[in-house]
C-alpha cells in the first residue's frame, strides 16, 4: 500500500469521526480511529479552505486560533522563506490537524524553471518540511497556478489548484470576499485565500460560520480525496473534487 493510500484510509476514518463527534472532541488526523470503521459519512457538502503564501506569524496564528475554535481543518501551501523563523507555527499547524503543502521556496513561477531551479524551489522546500515534520508526501500548489508539462513531470506530488478564487489580495475587502465565496461554494470546491492578510483571516472565519450554518463541512484537501474515495496521483492537476466527475 502506498503512503498516500495508508494516510487516506486513516483520514477517511478521521472524517467519519468528524461527522459524529462534537467539534471539541475532534481527533487529530489519523489518530487511533481504526475502531470506528463502518460508520457513515455525513452527506456533505464538503469544501476545502486553502491558504497560500504564508506562514506569517501574526495573521496565521490568528487564523489557527479561529479555526481551532470552530473545529475546522484547512490546508496551507507555504513558502520556504516564510517557514524560516516560523517553525513552531508549522508544527502547531501539523499538530492541530491541518494539511501543509508546497508553494515553492521563493514564490517562483514553476513554468520558468529548469531542473536545477525546480530542485531549489520545490525539492528544497520539501526537504525543509521533511526535516521539520518527519514526512515527505506534501502536495504542491504552483505559484500563480503557472506550470507546464515539465512541472508536472518533476512534481513528485499531486498538483492542487482551486475552483473558488475571491482574489483576496486585490482589495482586502472582507464583506465582498465573503459574498463571493459563499455565493459560489459548491460540494467539492477548493477555495483559495492567503493567510498573510488580516482581512483574509476575517474572510475565512466568516465563510466558515456562514457555510457551516448552511450545512457545509470544512476538510483538508487530503480529507476531500478520502471522502471522494480517490487517490491523489503525482503530477496530476486537481481543481475541485465534486461528488462524481
Ligand atoms: Ni502564491
PDB file of C-alpha atoms and ligand atoms in Angstrom:
ATOM      1  CA  UNK A   1       0.000   0.000   0.000  1.00  0.00           C
ATOM      2  CA  UNK A   2       1.425   3.406  -0.870  1.00  0.00           C
ATOM      3  CA  UNK A   3       1.916   6.066   1.773  1.00  0.00           C
ATOM      4  CA  UNK A   4      -0.911   8.043   0.190  1.00  0.00           C
ATOM      5  CA  UNK A   5      -3.286   5.114   0.400  1.00  0.00           C
ATOM      6  CA  UNK A   6      -2.425   4.395   4.019  1.00  0.00           C
ATOM      7  CA  UNK A   7      -2.884   8.000   5.002  1.00  0.00           C
ATOM      8  CA  UNK A   8      -6.091   8.362   3.039  1.00  0.00           C
ATOM      9  CA  UNK A   9      -7.533   5.307   4.753  1.00  0.00           C
ATOM     10  CA  UNK A  10      -6.726   6.880   8.102  1.00  0.00           C
ATOM     11  CA  UNK A  11      -8.253  10.182   7.032  1.00  0.00           C
ATOM     12  CA  UNK A  12     -11.412   8.532   5.793  1.00  0.00           C
ATOM     13  CA  UNK A  13     -11.818   7.284   9.325  1.00  0.00           C
ATOM     14  CA  UNK A  14     -10.988  10.718  10.707  1.00  0.00           C
ATOM     15  CA  UNK A  15     -13.616  12.345   8.538  1.00  0.00           C
ATOM     16  CA  UNK A  16     -16.147   9.793   9.689  1.00  0.00           C
ATOM     17  CA  UNK A  17     -15.405  10.681  13.270  1.00  0.00           C
ATOM     18  CA  UNK A  18     -15.636  14.379  12.489  1.00  0.00           C
ATOM     19  CA  UNK A  19     -19.155  13.862  11.341  1.00  0.00           C
ATOM     20  CA  UNK A  20     -20.120  12.085  14.534  1.00  0.00           C
ATOM     21  CA  UNK A  21     -18.209  13.903  17.225  1.00  0.00           C
ATOM     22  CA  UNK A  22     -18.672  17.352  18.680  1.00  0.00           C
ATOM     23  CA  UNK A  23     -16.144  19.877  17.429  1.00  0.00           C
ATOM     24  CA  UNK A  24     -14.391  19.927  20.785  1.00  0.00           C
ATOM     25  CA  UNK A  25     -13.796  16.201  20.542  1.00  0.00           C
ATOM     26  CA  UNK A  26     -12.307  16.182  17.078  1.00  0.00           C
ATOM     27  CA  UNK A  27      -9.295  13.945  16.831  1.00  0.00           C
ATOM     28  CA  UNK A  28      -6.027  14.926  15.316  1.00  0.00           C
ATOM     29  CA  UNK A  29      -5.684  13.371  11.946  1.00  0.00           C
ATOM     30  CA  UNK A  30      -5.195   9.659  11.662  1.00  0.00           C
ATOM     31  CA  UNK A  31      -5.074   9.058  15.402  1.00  0.00           C
ATOM     32  CA  UNK A  32      -6.472   5.794  16.715  1.00  0.00           C
ATOM     33  CA  UNK A  33      -9.550   5.759  14.553  1.00  0.00           C
ATOM     34  CA  UNK A  34      -9.493   2.204  13.283  1.00  0.00           C
ATOM     35  CA  UNK A  35     -12.134   1.099  15.772  1.00  0.00           C
ATOM     36  CA  UNK A  36     -14.697   3.310  14.108  1.00  0.00           C
ATOM     37  CA  UNK A  37     -14.736   1.654  10.675  1.00  0.00           C
ATOM     38  CA  UNK A  38     -18.103   1.223   9.064  1.00  0.00           C
ATOM     39  CA  UNK A  39     -19.611   4.459  10.353  1.00  0.00           C
ATOM     40  CA  UNK A  40     -21.403   6.561   7.754  1.00  0.00           C
ATOM     41  CA  UNK A  41     -20.069   9.850   6.360  1.00  0.00           C
ATOM     42  CA  UNK A  42     -22.279  12.918   6.678  1.00  0.00           C
ATOM     43  CA  UNK A  43     -23.782  13.704   3.296  1.00  0.00           C
ATOM     44  CA  UNK A  44     -21.890  16.952   2.821  1.00  0.00           C
ATOM     45  CA  UNK A  45     -21.462  19.338   1.075  1.00  0.00           C
ATOM     46  CA  UNK A  46     -17.714  19.426   1.681  1.00  0.00           C
ATOM     47  CA  UNK A  47     -15.273  22.202   0.818  1.00  0.00           C
ATOM     48  CA  UNK A  48     -11.551  22.728   1.426  1.00  0.00           C
ATOM     49  CA  UNK A  49     -10.187  26.086   2.529  1.00  0.00           C
ATOM     50  CA  UNK A  50      -6.633  26.566   1.271  1.00  0.00           C
ATOM     51  CA  UNK A  51      -4.199  29.317   2.224  1.00  0.00           C
ATOM     52  CA  UNK A  52      -1.166  30.317   0.159  1.00  0.00           C
ATOM     53  CA  UNK A  53       1.965  32.408   0.695  1.00  0.00           C
ATOM     54  CA  UNK A  54       2.354  32.066   4.466  1.00  0.00           C
ATOM     55  CA  UNK A  55       3.042  31.475   7.131  1.00  0.00           C
ATOM     56  CA  UNK A  56       3.047  34.933   8.662  1.00  0.00           C
ATOM     57  CA  UNK A  57       3.278  34.825  12.449  1.00  0.00           C
ATOM     58  CA  UNK A  58       0.582  37.394  13.275  1.00  0.00           C
ATOM     59  CA  UNK A  59      -2.092  36.543  10.741  1.00  0.00           C
ATOM     60  CA  UNK A  60      -1.529  32.787  10.550  1.00  0.00           C
ATOM     61  CA  UNK A  61      -1.649  32.479  14.349  1.00  0.00           C
ATOM     62  CA  UNK A  62      -4.929  34.382  14.451  1.00  0.00           C
ATOM     63  CA  UNK A  63      -6.316  32.135  11.730  1.00  0.00           C
ATOM     64  CA  UNK A  64      -5.255  28.964  13.552  1.00  0.00           C
ATOM     65  CA  UNK A  65      -6.935  30.274  16.715  1.00  0.00           C
ATOM     66  CA  UNK A  66     -10.175  30.903  14.823  1.00  0.00           C
ATOM     67  CA  UNK A  67     -10.116  27.552  13.033  1.00  0.00           C
ATOM     68  CA  UNK A  68      -9.465  25.752  16.323  1.00  0.00           C
ATOM     69  CA  UNK A  69     -12.433  27.495  17.939  1.00  0.00           C
ATOM     70  CA  UNK A  70     -14.597  26.212  15.112  1.00  0.00           C
ATOM     71  CA  UNK A  71     -13.118  22.714  14.918  1.00  0.00           C
ATOM     72  CA  UNK A  72     -12.149  23.240  11.270  1.00  0.00           C
ATOM     73  CA  UNK A  73      -9.127  21.873   9.402  1.00  0.00           C
ATOM     74  CA  UNK A  74      -7.598  23.722   6.433  1.00  0.00           C
ATOM     75  CA  UNK A  75      -4.687  23.348   4.028  1.00  0.00           C
ATOM     76  CA  UNK A  76      -1.651  25.656   3.989  1.00  0.00           C
ATOM     77  CA  UNK A  77       0.607  25.895   0.928  1.00  0.00           C
ATOM     78  CA  UNK A  78       3.649  27.514   2.472  1.00  0.00           C
ATOM     79  CA  UNK A  79       6.614  29.452   1.100  1.00  0.00           C
ATOM     80  CA  UNK A  80      10.019  28.195   2.258  1.00  0.00           C
ATOM     81  CA  UNK A  81      11.450  31.578   3.151  1.00  0.00           C
ATOM     82  CA  UNK A  82       8.404  32.237   5.327  1.00  0.00           C
ATOM     83  CA  UNK A  83       8.837  28.929   7.115  1.00  0.00           C
ATOM     84  CA  UNK A  84      12.214  30.175   8.351  1.00  0.00           C
ATOM     85  CA  UNK A  85      11.633  31.549  11.844  1.00  0.00           C
ATOM     86  CA  UNK A  86       8.093  30.160  11.937  1.00  0.00           C
ATOM     87  CA  UNK A  87       8.967  26.526  12.530  1.00  0.00           C
ATOM     88  CA  UNK A  88       6.895  26.318  15.708  1.00  0.00           C
ATOM     89  CA  UNK A  89       3.901  27.674  13.814  1.00  0.00           C
ATOM     90  CA  UNK A  90       4.297  24.888  11.221  1.00  0.00           C
ATOM     91  CA  UNK A  91       4.451  22.313  13.970  1.00  0.00           C
ATOM     92  CA  UNK A  92       1.335  23.813  15.518  1.00  0.00           C
ATOM     93  CA  UNK A  93      -0.476  23.522  12.151  1.00  0.00           C
ATOM     94  CA  UNK A  94       0.528  19.906  11.793  1.00  0.00           C
ATOM     95  CA  UNK A  95      -0.350  19.124  15.392  1.00  0.00           C
ATOM     96  CA  UNK A  96      -3.794  20.676  15.088  1.00  0.00           C
ATOM     97  CA  UNK A  97      -4.672  18.507  12.092  1.00  0.00           C
ATOM     98  CA  UNK A  98      -4.164  20.933   9.228  1.00  0.00           C
ATOM     99  CA  UNK A  99      -2.542  19.889   5.961  1.00  0.00           C
ATOM    100  CA  UNK A 100       0.707  21.510   4.878  1.00  0.00           C
ATOM    101  CA  UNK A 101       1.765  21.717   1.240  1.00  0.00           C
ATOM    102  CA  UNK A 102       4.454  23.190  -1.013  1.00  0.00           C
ATOM    103  CA  UNK A 103       4.267  26.649  -2.612  1.00  0.00           C
ATOM    104  CA  UNK A 104       7.983  26.889  -3.549  1.00  0.00           C
ATOM    105  CA  UNK A 105      10.846  28.369  -1.552  1.00  0.00           C
ATOM    106  CA  UNK A 106      10.684  31.892  -3.009  1.00  0.00           C
ATOM    107  CA  UNK A 107       7.279  32.028  -4.731  1.00  0.00           C
ATOM    108  CA  UNK A 108       8.698  31.321  -8.176  1.00  0.00           C
ATOM    109  CA  UNK A 109       6.672  30.599 -11.296  1.00  0.00           C
ATOM    110  CA  UNK A 110       7.385  26.927 -11.969  1.00  0.00           C
ATOM    111  CA  UNK A 111       6.912  27.116 -15.735  1.00  0.00           C
ATOM    112  CA  UNK A 112      10.029  29.287 -15.956  1.00  0.00           C
ATOM    113  CA  UNK A 113      12.354  26.956 -14.036  1.00  0.00           C
ATOM    114  CA  UNK A 114      14.794  24.387 -15.390  1.00  0.00           C
ATOM    115  CA  UNK A 115      15.515  21.177 -13.487  1.00  0.00           C
ATOM    116  CA  UNK A 116      18.051  22.852 -11.197  1.00  0.00           C
ATOM    117  CA  UNK A 117      15.674  25.690 -10.443  1.00  0.00           C
ATOM    118  CA  UNK A 118      12.871  23.286  -9.749  1.00  0.00           C
ATOM    119  CA  UNK A 119      15.109  21.463  -7.290  1.00  0.00           C
ATOM    120  CA  UNK A 120      15.934  24.713  -5.491  1.00  0.00           C
ATOM    121  CA  UNK A 121      12.334  25.832  -5.285  1.00  0.00           C
ATOM    122  CA  UNK A 122      10.361  22.652  -4.694  1.00  0.00           C
ATOM    123  CA  UNK A 123      12.651  19.845  -3.581  1.00  0.00           C
ATOM    124  CA  UNK A 124      14.497  22.092  -1.131  1.00  0.00           C
ATOM    125  CA  UNK A 125      11.211  23.137   0.468  1.00  0.00           C
ATOM    126  CA  UNK A 126      10.125  19.510   0.651  1.00  0.00           C
ATOM    127  CA  UNK A 127      13.411  18.717   2.406  1.00  0.00           C
ATOM    128  CA  UNK A 128      12.879  21.601   4.840  1.00  0.00           C
ATOM    129  CA  UNK A 129       9.400  20.386   5.699  1.00  0.00           C
ATOM    130  CA  UNK A 130      10.561  16.786   5.967  1.00  0.00           C
ATOM    131  CA  UNK A 131      13.232  17.809   8.466  1.00  0.00           C
ATOM    132  CA  UNK A 132      10.625  19.717  10.446  1.00  0.00           C
ATOM    133  CA  UNK A 133       7.673  17.332  10.254  1.00  0.00           C
ATOM    134  CA  UNK A 134       9.181  13.918   9.600  1.00  0.00           C
ATOM    135  CA  UNK A 135       7.401  13.049   6.355  1.00  0.00           C
ATOM    136  CA  UNK A 136       7.728  13.906   2.684  1.00  0.00           C
ATOM    137  CA  UNK A 137       4.358  13.461   0.988  1.00  0.00           C
ATOM    138  CA  UNK A 138       3.391  17.097   0.536  1.00  0.00           C
ATOM    139  CA  UNK A 139       1.038  18.237  -2.215  1.00  0.00           C
ATOM    140  CA  UNK A 140       2.153  21.083  -4.489  1.00  0.00           C
ATOM    141  CA  UNK A 141       0.431  24.322  -5.425  1.00  0.00           C
ATOM    142  CA  UNK A 142       2.331  26.211  -8.134  1.00  0.00           C
ATOM    143  CA  UNK A 143       2.587  29.974  -7.525  1.00  0.00           C
ATOM    144  CA  UNK A 144       0.135  31.854  -9.783  1.00  0.00           C
ATOM    145  CA  UNK A 145      -1.157  28.435 -10.876  1.00  0.00           C
ATOM    146  CA  UNK A 146       1.583  28.506 -13.518  1.00  0.00           C
ATOM    147  CA  UNK A 147       3.052  25.228 -14.740  1.00  0.00           C
ATOM    148  CA  UNK A 148       3.880  23.192 -17.819  1.00  0.00           C
ATOM    149  CA  UNK A 149       4.473  19.572 -18.761  1.00  0.00           C
ATOM    150  CA  UNK A 150       7.951  19.629 -17.219  1.00  0.00           C
ATOM    151  CA  UNK A 151       6.490  20.891 -13.965  1.00  0.00           C
ATOM    152  CA  UNK A 152       4.056  18.007 -13.893  1.00  0.00           C
ATOM    153  CA  UNK A 153       6.800  15.502 -14.679  1.00  0.00           C
ATOM    154  CA  UNK A 154       9.062  16.861 -11.936  1.00  0.00           C
ATOM    155  CA  UNK A 155       6.394  17.479  -9.309  1.00  0.00           C
ATOM    156  CA  UNK A 156       6.661  14.180  -7.397  1.00  0.00           C
ATOM    157  CA  UNK A 157       3.433  15.383  -5.790  1.00  0.00           C
ATOM    158  CA  UNK A 158      -0.239  15.845  -6.662  1.00  0.00           C
ATOM    159  CA  UNK A 159      -0.782  19.393  -8.002  1.00  0.00           C
ATOM    160  CA  UNK A 160      -3.632  21.243  -6.291  1.00  0.00           C
ATOM    161  CA  UNK A 161      -5.147  24.334  -7.913  1.00  0.00           C
ATOM    162  CA  UNK A 162      -8.517  25.787  -6.880  1.00  0.00           C
ATOM    163  CA  UNK A 163     -12.097  26.314  -8.031  1.00  0.00           C
ATOM    164  CA  UNK A 164     -13.149  29.372  -5.994  1.00  0.00           C
ATOM    165  CA  UNK A 165     -10.888  32.439  -6.027  1.00  0.00           C
ATOM    166  CA  UNK A 166     -12.121  35.701  -4.493  1.00  0.00           C
ATOM    167  CA  UNK A 167      -8.801  37.403  -5.369  1.00  0.00           C
ATOM    168  CA  UNK A 168      -8.411  38.376  -1.735  1.00  0.00           C
ATOM    169  CA  UNK A 169      -5.069  40.045  -2.461  1.00  0.00           C
ATOM    170  CA  UNK A 170      -6.770  42.641  -4.670  1.00  0.00           C
ATOM    171  CA  UNK A 171      -8.868  44.629  -2.213  1.00  0.00           C
ATOM    172  CA  UNK A 172      -8.682  43.234   1.363  1.00  0.00           C
ATOM    173  CA  UNK A 173     -12.463  43.741   1.394  1.00  0.00           C
ATOM    174  CA  UNK A 174     -13.847  41.077   3.720  1.00  0.00           C
ATOM    175  CA  UNK A 175     -17.585  41.599   3.015  1.00  0.00           C
ATOM    176  CA  UNK A 176     -17.026  41.360  -0.756  1.00  0.00           C
ATOM    177  CA  UNK A 177     -14.818  38.304  -0.392  1.00  0.00           C
ATOM    178  CA  UNK A 178     -17.264  36.534   1.911  1.00  0.00           C
ATOM    179  CA  UNK A 179     -20.112  37.205  -0.504  1.00  0.00           C
ATOM    180  CA  UNK A 180     -18.078  35.955  -3.478  1.00  0.00           C
ATOM    181  CA  UNK A 181     -17.127  32.720  -1.767  1.00  0.00           C
ATOM    182  CA  UNK A 182     -20.435  31.903  -0.102  1.00  0.00           C
ATOM    183  CA  UNK A 183     -22.377  32.531  -3.322  1.00  0.00           C
ATOM    184  CA  UNK A 184     -20.026  30.333  -5.344  1.00  0.00           C
ATOM    185  CA  UNK A 185     -19.317  27.452  -2.989  1.00  0.00           C
ATOM    186  CA  UNK A 186     -20.450  24.005  -4.087  1.00  0.00           C
ATOM    187  CA  UNK A 187     -19.759  20.481  -2.915  1.00  0.00           C
ATOM    188  CA  UNK A 188     -16.119  19.614  -3.590  1.00  0.00           C
ATOM    189  CA  UNK A 189     -14.809  23.123  -4.120  1.00  0.00           C
ATOM    190  CA  UNK A 190     -11.263  24.125  -3.228  1.00  0.00           C
ATOM    191  CA  UNK A 191     -11.225  27.739  -2.028  1.00  0.00           C
ATOM    192  CA  UNK A 192      -8.138  29.942  -2.426  1.00  0.00           C
ATOM    193  CA  UNK A 193      -7.185  32.548   0.189  1.00  0.00           C
ATOM    194  CA  UNK A 194      -3.923  33.968   1.547  1.00  0.00           C
ATOM    195  CA  UNK A 195      -3.186  33.795   5.278  1.00  0.00           C
ATOM    196  CA  UNK A 196      -0.818  36.771   5.126  1.00  0.00           C
ATOM    197  CA  UNK A 197      -3.590  39.416   5.169  1.00  0.00           C
ATOM    198  CA  UNK A 198      -5.681  40.264   8.254  1.00  0.00           C
ATOM    199  CA  UNK A 199      -8.728  40.808   6.023  1.00  0.00           C
ATOM    200  CA  UNK A 200      -8.346  37.315   4.567  1.00  0.00           C
ATOM    201  CA  UNK A 201      -8.308  35.786   8.045  1.00  0.00           C
ATOM    202  CA  UNK A 202     -11.570  37.596   8.784  1.00  0.00           C
ATOM    203  CA  UNK A 203     -12.955  36.398   5.457  1.00  0.00           C
ATOM    204  CA  UNK A 204     -12.038  32.780   6.143  1.00  0.00           C
ATOM    205  CA  UNK A 205     -13.669  32.693   9.558  1.00  0.00           C
ATOM    206  CA  UNK A 206     -16.831  34.428   8.332  1.00  0.00           C
ATOM    207  CA  UNK A 207     -17.026  31.969   5.443  1.00  0.00           C
ATOM    208  CA  UNK A 208     -16.730  29.070   7.875  1.00  0.00           C
ATOM    209  CA  UNK A 209     -19.507  30.455  10.060  1.00  0.00           C
ATOM    210  CA  UNK A 210     -21.782  31.217   7.101  1.00  0.00           C
ATOM    211  CA  UNK A 211     -21.320  27.950   5.243  1.00  0.00           C
ATOM    212  CA  UNK A 212     -21.386  25.753   8.353  1.00  0.00           C
ATOM    213  CA  UNK A 213     -24.779  27.289   9.117  1.00  0.00           C
ATOM    214  CA  UNK A 214     -25.812  26.073   5.641  1.00  0.00           C
ATOM    215  CA  UNK A 215     -24.614  22.543   6.389  1.00  0.00           C
ATOM    216  CA  UNK A 216     -21.177  22.626   4.784  1.00  0.00           C
ATOM    217  CA  UNK A 217     -18.274  20.650   6.254  1.00  0.00           C
ATOM    218  CA  UNK A 218     -14.727  22.015   6.047  1.00  0.00           C
ATOM    219  CA  UNK A 219     -11.960  19.497   5.414  1.00  0.00           C
ATOM    220  CA  UNK A 220      -8.380  19.426   4.208  1.00  0.00           C
ATOM    221  CA  UNK A 221      -7.617  18.614   0.576  1.00  0.00           C
ATOM    222  CA  UNK A 222      -6.351  15.208   1.665  1.00  0.00           C
ATOM    223  CA  UNK A 223      -9.556  14.570   3.554  1.00  0.00           C
ATOM    224  CA  UNK A 224     -11.547  15.626   0.500  1.00  0.00           C
ATOM    225  CA  UNK A 225      -9.747  12.970  -1.552  1.00  0.00           C
ATOM    226  CA  UNK A 226     -10.567  10.392   1.111  1.00  0.00           C
ATOM    227  CA  UNK A 227     -14.230  11.417   1.199  1.00  0.00           C
ATOM    228  CA  UNK A 228     -14.447  11.036  -2.585  1.00  0.00           C
ATOM    229  CA  UNK A 229     -12.685   7.678  -2.471  1.00  0.00           C
ATOM    230  CA  UNK A 230      -9.969   8.985  -4.769  1.00  0.00           C
ATOM    231  CA  UNK A 231      -6.218   8.548  -4.560  1.00  0.00           C
ATOM    232  CA  UNK A 232      -4.201  11.654  -5.494  1.00  0.00           C
ATOM    233  CA  UNK A 233      -1.697  10.965  -8.261  1.00  0.00           C
ATOM    234  CA  UNK A 234       1.686  12.641  -8.520  1.00  0.00           C
ATOM    235  CA  UNK A 235       1.833  15.115 -11.418  1.00  0.00           C
ATOM    236  CA  UNK A 236      -1.946  15.215 -11.859  1.00  0.00           C
ATOM    237  CA  UNK A 237      -3.711  18.580 -11.552  1.00  0.00           C
ATOM    238  CA  UNK A 238      -6.783  18.867  -9.320  1.00  0.00           C
ATOM    239  CA  UNK A 239      -9.033  21.931  -9.177  1.00  0.00           C
ATOM    240  CA  UNK A 240     -12.016  20.556  -7.277  1.00  0.00           C
ATOM    241  CA  UNK A 241     -13.286  17.172  -6.120  1.00  0.00           C
ATOM    242  CA  UNK A 242     -17.022  17.042  -6.736  1.00  0.00           C
ATOM    243  CA  UNK A 243     -19.108  14.029  -5.641  1.00  0.00           C
ATOM    244  CA  UNK A 244     -18.670  12.467  -9.098  1.00  0.00           C
ATOM    245  CA  UNK A 245     -16.902  13.605 -12.242  1.00  0.00           C
TER     246      UNK A 245
HETATM  247 NI1  LIG B   1       1.118  32.375  -4.023  1.00  0.00          NI
END
